[in-house]
N, CA, C and O atoms as a MOPAC input file, in Angstrom:
PM7 MOZYME 1SCF
protein

 N     -0.93900 1    13.57700 1     2.66800 1
 C     -0.17400 1    12.76100 1     2.06300 1
 C      1.30500 1    12.49600 1     2.54500 1
 O      2.17000 1    13.37200 1     2.57900 1
 N      1.48900 1    11.18100 1     2.91300 1
 C      2.90400 1    11.06700 1     3.35400 1
 C      3.96400 1    10.45500 1     2.24800 1
 O      3.63100 1    10.15500 1     1.10100 1
 N      5.22300 1    10.32600 1     2.75600 1
 C      6.16800 1     9.87000 1     1.75000 1
 C      6.65100 1     8.50300 1     2.32700 1
 O      6.58700 1     8.24300 1     3.52800 1
 N      7.10600 1     7.70500 1     1.44300 1
 C      7.86400 1     6.39400 1     1.89900 1
 C      9.08700 1     6.28600 1     0.95400 1
 O      8.99700 1     6.33500 1    -0.27300 1
 N     10.20100 1     6.13800 1     1.62500 1
 C     11.53200 1     5.88600 1     0.93400 1
 C     11.62800 1     4.41300 1     0.86200 1
 O     11.43900 1     3.85900 1     1.94500 1
 N     11.85700 1     3.69600 1    -0.07300 1
 C     11.75400 1     2.33000 1    -0.29700 1
 C     13.26900 1     1.89100 1     0.36700 1
 O     14.28900 1     2.57500 1     0.45500 1
 N     13.05800 1     0.71200 1     0.72700 1
 C     14.39600 1    -0.21300 1     1.00700 1
 C     14.39900 1    -1.39800 1    -0.16900 1
 O     13.37100 1    -1.84700 1    -0.67600 1
 N     15.75800 1    -1.81500 1    -0.50400 1
 C     15.88400 1    -2.99200 1    -1.34200 1
 C     14.91100 1    -4.04300 1    -1.07400 1
 O     14.82400 1    -4.60400 1     0.01800 1
 N     14.20600 1    -4.29500 1    -2.04900 1
 C     13.16200 1    -5.52900 1    -2.03700 1
 C     11.86200 1    -5.12200 1    -1.67900 1
 O     10.99700 1    -5.98700 1    -1.54700 1
 N     11.55800 1    -3.76700 1    -1.47900 1
 C     10.08000 1    -3.42200 1    -1.23200 1
 C      9.31200 1    -3.83900 1    -2.28500 1
 O      9.88200 1    -3.81200 1    -3.37600 1
 N      8.02200 1    -4.26900 1    -2.26000 1
 C      7.18700 1    -4.43200 1    -3.06100 1
 C      5.88000 1    -3.64800 1    -2.82400 1
 O      5.67000 1    -3.14300 1    -1.72100 1
 N      4.93200 1    -3.52800 1    -3.91200 1
 C      3.75000 1    -2.68500 1    -3.63200 1
 C      2.76100 1    -3.28300 1    -2.54200 1
 O      2.04200 1    -2.59700 1    -1.81500 1
 N      2.82900 1    -4.48900 1    -2.54200 1
 C      1.91300 1    -5.23000 1    -1.57500 1
 C      2.21500 1    -5.22000 1    -0.11700 1
 O      1.35600 1    -5.19700 1     0.76500 1
 N      3.56900 1    -5.24100 1     0.07600 1
 C      4.13000 1    -5.08000 1     1.40700 1
 C      4.17000 1    -3.66700 1     1.96200 1
 O      3.99700 1    -3.46700 1     3.16400 1
 N      4.41600 1    -2.60400 1     1.02800 1
 C      4.20100 1    -1.22600 1     1.34500 1
 C      2.71500 1    -0.84500 1     1.87500 1
 O      2.44900 1    -0.18900 1     2.88200 1
 N      1.89700 1    -1.36800 1     1.02900 1
 C      0.41600 1    -1.31500 1     1.35000 1
 C      0.09100 1    -1.85300 1     2.71000 1
 O     -0.57200 1    -1.23500 1     3.54300 1
 N      0.61300 1    -3.07300 1     2.88200 1
 C      0.25100 1    -3.82800 1     4.20700 1
 C      1.00900 1    -2.78900 1     5.37800 1
 O      0.39400 1    -2.48400 1     6.40000 1
 N      1.99700 1    -2.43400 1     5.18900 1
 C      2.68700 1    -1.61000 1     6.26400 1
 C      1.73000 1    -0.28900 1     6.56500 1
 O      1.41000 1    -0.05300 1     7.73000 1
 N      1.32500 1     0.48200 1     5.58500 1
 C      0.58500 1     1.71400 1     5.89200 1
 C     -0.79400 1     1.58500 1     6.07800 1
 O     -1.39900 1     2.46100 1     6.69800 1
 N     -1.50700 1     0.38200 1     5.51600 1
 C     -2.92800 1     0.38700 1     5.66900 1
 C     -3.39500 1    -0.93000 1     6.26400 1
 O     -4.58600 1    -1.20000 1     6.41800 1
 N     -2.34500 1    -1.76800 1     6.60200 1
 C     -2.84000 1    -3.08600 1     7.40200 1
 C     -3.41500 1    -4.15600 1     6.41800 1
 O     -3.80600 1    -5.22800 1     6.87900 1
 N     -3.48200 1    -3.89700 1     5.04900 1
 C     -3.89500 1    -4.85400 1     4.08900 1
 C     -3.15300 1    -4.56100 1     2.77000 1
 O     -2.76200 1    -3.43400 1     2.46600 1
 N     -2.98300 1    -5.69700 1     1.98700 1
 C     -2.37500 1    -5.64200 1     0.72400 1
 C     -3.41600 1    -4.98400 1    -0.41500 1
 O     -2.94500 1    -4.54500 1    -1.46400 1
 N     -4.78500 1    -4.94100 1    -0.16400 1
 C     -5.80600 1    -4.52500 1    -0.97600 1
 C     -5.69200 1    -3.06600 1    -1.34500 1
 O     -6.40500 1    -2.61100 1    -2.23900 1
 N     -4.86600 1    -2.34800 1    -0.72400 1
 C     -4.74400 1    -0.84100 1    -1.11100 1
 C     -3.72800 1    -0.62300 1    -2.10000 1
 O     -3.59100 1     0.50300 1    -2.57600 1
 N     -2.94600 1    -1.64900 1    -2.48600 1
 C     -1.86900 1    -1.21400 1    -3.35700 1
 C     -2.07700 1    -0.55900 1    -4.71300 1
 O     -1.17800 1     0.07100 1    -5.26900 1
 N     -3.25200 1    -0.72200 1    -5.21100 1
 C     -3.77200 1    -0.11500 1    -6.47400 1
 C     -3.80600 1     1.50600 1    -6.25300 1
 O     -3.34900 1     2.32300 1    -7.05200 1
 N     -4.40100 1     1.78600 1    -5.08300 1
 C     -4.05200 1     3.15100 1    -4.71500 1
 C     -2.70800 1     3.67400 1    -4.81700 1
 O     -2.48900 1     4.74300 1    -5.38800 1
 N     -1.75400 1     2.94100 1    -4.26500 1
 C     -0.46900 1     3.39100 1    -4.33300 1
 C      0.16500 1     3.51700 1    -5.77700 1
 O      1.03000 1     4.34400 1    -6.06300 1
 N     -0.23800 1     2.82600 1    -6.42600 1
 C      0.10700 1     2.62800 1    -7.90800 1
 C     -0.36300 1     3.88000 1    -8.57700 1
 O      0.34100 1     4.63300 1    -9.24900 1
 N     -1.61500 1     4.01000 1    -8.31900 1
 C     -2.43400 1     5.15700 1    -8.99900 1
 C     -1.56700 1     6.48400 1    -8.69200 1
 O     -1.36100 1     7.30300 1    -9.58900 1
 N     -1.12800 1     6.63900 1    -7.53600 1
 C     -0.67600 1     7.96900 1    -7.24300 1
 C      1.01700 1     7.98000 1    -7.37500 1
 O      1.72000 1     8.88400 1    -6.92400 1
 N      1.43700 1     6.97700 1    -7.97400 1
 C      2.81600 1     6.91000 1    -8.15400 1
 C      3.08000 1     6.24600 1    -9.61300 1
 O      3.73700 1     5.21700 1    -9.77400 1
 N      2.45400 1     7.01100 1   -10.66900 1
 C      2.41800 1     6.15700 1   -12.01700 1
 C      3.77700 1     6.06300 1   -12.72100 1
 O      3.88700 1     5.25200 1   -13.64000 1
 N      4.69100 1     6.73000 1   -12.41100 1
 C      5.93700 1     6.68500 1   -12.88300 1
 C      6.60900 1     5.40700 1   -12.60700 1
 O      7.42600 1     4.92200 1   -13.39000 1
 N      6.24300 1     4.82400 1   -11.42100 1
 C      6.64500 1     3.39100 1   -10.90800 1
 C      5.68600 1     2.26200 1   -11.25600 1
 O      5.82500 1     1.16000 1   -10.72600 1
 N      4.81200 1     2.48100 1   -12.04600 1
 C      3.80200 1     1.42400 1   -12.24300 1
 C      4.35500 1     0.17800 1   -12.64100 1
 O      3.96400 1    -0.87500 1   -12.13700 1
 N      5.29900 1     0.22900 1   -13.56900 1
 C      5.87600 1    -1.01100 1   -14.02400 1
 C      6.86900 1    -1.75900 1   -13.12300 1
 O      7.27300 1    -2.88400 1   -13.41700 1
 N      7.26800 1    -1.07300 1   -11.96700 1
 C      8.06300 1    -1.69900 1   -10.96800 1
 C      7.35200 1    -2.73600 1   -10.10900 1
 O      6.25600 1    -2.49600 1    -9.60200 1
 N      7.98000 1    -3.87200 1    -9.95600 1
 C      7.51800 1    -4.91800 1    -9.17200 1
 C      8.30400 1    -4.88100 1    -7.84000 1
 O      7.74400 1    -4.69100 1    -6.76000 1
 N      9.59500 1    -5.06800 1    -7.97600 1
 C     10.50700 1    -4.88200 1    -6.73800 1
 C     11.47600 1    -3.83400 1    -6.65400 1
 O     12.42400 1    -3.79700 1    -7.43800 1
 N     11.28600 1    -2.88100 1    -5.65100 1
 C     11.94800 1    -1.66100 1    -5.56800 1
 C     13.45600 1    -1.75000 1    -5.17700 1
 O     13.77400 1    -2.61600 1    -4.36200 1
 N     14.32400 1    -0.99800 1    -5.64500 1
 C     15.49100 1    -0.67200 1    -5.26800 1
 C     15.52400 1     0.10200 1    -4.08900 1
 O     14.43900 1     0.62300 1    -3.82900 1
 N     16.43700 1     0.33500 1    -3.29800 1
 C     16.42800 1     1.42700 1    -2.04800 1
 C     16.50100 1     2.78100 1    -2.70000 1
 O     16.98900 1     3.03700 1    -3.80100 1
 N     15.90300 1     3.65700 1    -1.79400 1
 C     16.07600 1     5.07000 1    -2.01800 1
 C     15.03500 1     5.83500 1    -3.07400 1
 O     15.19100 1     6.97100 1    -3.52200 1
 N     14.04100 1     5.01000 1    -3.33000 1
 C     12.93700 1     5.61200 1    -4.10100 1
 C     11.80500 1     6.21900 1    -3.41200 1
 O     11.11800 1     5.44100 1    -2.75000 1
 N     11.45900 1     7.48200 1    -3.43200 1
 C     10.47500 1     8.13000 1    -2.80300 1
 C      9.11400 1     7.83700 1    -3.36200 1
 O      8.94300 1     7.88200 1    -4.58000 1
 N      8.19700 1     7.55700 1    -2.59100 1
 C      6.80300 1     7.19100 1    -3.11000 1
 C      5.88800 1     8.08500 1    -2.19300 1
 O      6.14900 1     8.34200 1    -1.01800 1
 N      4.76800 1     8.53100 1    -2.88800 1
 C      3.67100 1     9.17500 1    -2.27300 1
 C      2.78700 1     8.05700 1    -1.62900 1
 O      2.51000 1     7.02800 1    -2.24600 1
 N      2.34800 1     8.31900 1    -0.32800 1
 C      1.46200 1     7.67000 1     0.21200 1
 C      0.13700 1     8.25100 1     0.64800 1
 O     -0.04800 1     8.82200 1     1.72300 1
 N     -0.80000 1     8.04100 1    -0.33100 1
 C     -1.99500 1     8.86200 1    -0.07600 1
 C     -2.75100 1     8.50600 1     1.32700 1
 O     -2.50400 1     7.44300 1     1.89700 1
 N     -3.57100 1     9.33200 1     1.78900 1
 C     -4.48800 1     8.98800 1     3.17300 1
 C     -5.59600 1     8.35000 1     2.56100 1
 O     -6.14600 1     8.87800 1     1.59500 1
 N     -6.00600 1     7.19500 1     3.05800 1
 C     -7.23800 1     6.53000 1     2.57200 1
 C     -8.05500 1     6.14800 1     3.78400 1
 O     -7.52900 1     6.13600 1     4.89700 1
 N     -9.24300 1     5.85400 1     3.61500 1
 C    -10.17000 1     5.37000 1     4.47200 1
 C    -10.11300 1     3.94300 1     4.60100 1
 O    -10.88400 1     3.26700 1     3.92000 1
 N     -9.27400 1     3.37600 1     5.41500 1
 C     -9.07200 1     1.93900 1     5.68400 1
 C    -10.20300 1     1.04100 1     6.22700 1
 O    -10.20800 1    -0.17800 1     6.05600 1
 N    -11.28900 1     1.80800 1     6.98300 1
 C    -12.22900 1     1.41800 1     7.19500 1
 C    -13.02700 1     0.47200 1     6.10100 1
 O    -13.37900 1    -0.70700 1     6.15600 1
 N    -13.16600 1     1.51300 1     5.05400 1
 C    -13.83100 1     0.84000 1     3.89500 1
 C    -13.05500 1    -0.35700 1     3.30900 1
 O    -13.69500 1    -1.31600 1     2.87900 1
 N    -11.70300 1    -0.34700 1     3.27100 1
 C    -10.97100 1    -1.32800 1     2.74100 1
 C    -11.14900 1    -2.62400 1     3.60100 1
 O    -11.41000 1    -3.71300 1     3.09000 1
 N    -10.97700 1    -2.41300 1     5.03600 1
 C    -11.17600 1    -3.22900 1     6.10500 1
 C    -12.55000 1    -4.19100 1     5.82800 1
 O    -12.54600 1    -5.40600 1     6.02300 1
 N    -13.50300 1    -3.57200 1     5.43100 1
 C    -14.88700 1    -4.04800 1     5.42000 1
 C    -15.03500 1    -5.07300 1     4.25400 1
 O    -15.91500 1    -5.93400 1     4.25400 1
 N    -14.14900 1    -4.92700 1     3.29600 1
 C    -14.16200 1    -5.87500 1     2.04800 1
 C    -13.73200 1    -7.27200 1     2.38600 1
 O    -14.11700 1    -8.28600 1     1.80400 1
 N    -12.86100 1    -7.21300 1     3.42500 1
 C    -12.33800 1    -8.68000 1     3.83400 1
 C    -13.28600 1    -9.47100 1     4.55100 1
 O    -14.34300 1    -8.98500 1     4.95200 1
 N    -12.93000 1   -10.80000 1     4.75700 1
 C    -13.83600 1   -11.55000 1     5.46300 1
 C    -13.71600 1   -11.33700 1     6.97100 1
 O    -12.62000 1   -10.96600 1     7.39000 1
 N    -14.82000 1   -11.54800 1     7.92400 1
 C    -14.47200 1   -11.07400 1     9.28400 1
 C    -13.33900 1   -11.56300 1     9.85300 1
 O    -12.71100 1   -10.85100 1    10.63700 1
 N    -12.91200 1   -12.85700 1     9.54100 1
 C    -11.81700 1   -13.37500 1    10.37200 1
 C    -10.28800 1   -12.68600 1    10.01100 1
 O     -9.26500 1   -12.80800 1    10.68400 1
 N    -10.46700 1   -11.89600 1     8.68800 1
 C     -9.22100 1   -11.12600 1     8.26200 1
 C     -9.13200 1    -9.76600 1     8.62300 1
 O     -8.08700 1    -9.14300 1     8.43000 1
 N    -10.24800 1    -9.18300 1     9.19000 1
 C    -10.40800 1    -7.71300 1     9.57000 1
 C     -9.38800 1    -7.39500 1    10.63200 1
 O     -9.20800 1    -8.21400 1    11.53300 1
 N     -8.79200 1    -6.40800 1    10.60100 1
 C     -7.92400 1    -5.70400 1    11.48500 1
 C     -8.87600 1    -4.94700 1    12.49500 1
 O     -9.80000 1    -4.22700 1    12.11800 1
 N     -8.59200 1    -5.15600 1    13.66700 1
 C     -9.22300 1    -4.39600 1    14.61600 1
 C     -9.02100 1    -2.97200 1    14.67000 1
 O     -7.90100 1    -2.62600 1    15.04600 1
 N     -9.77400 1    -2.14200 1    14.40600 1
 C     -9.54600 1    -0.71600 1    14.17400 1
 C     -9.69900 1    -0.05100 1    15.54300 1
 O     -9.55900 1     1.16700 1    15.65600 1

């Protein structure tokens, strides 16, 4: 599991996009960081856990034209 220190203005979807290549994994991020579940826009300096996920499975749920080349 990795760590991410937020910058002012970070949001769940942009963090998911950065680490997994898709916004669809943001639910997994929220699940492992329940104390911040109600946060929409982060202030800077908050440390979040970033779980290791199988992005192949996430990627296959997207339509073919949106799939990231792995």
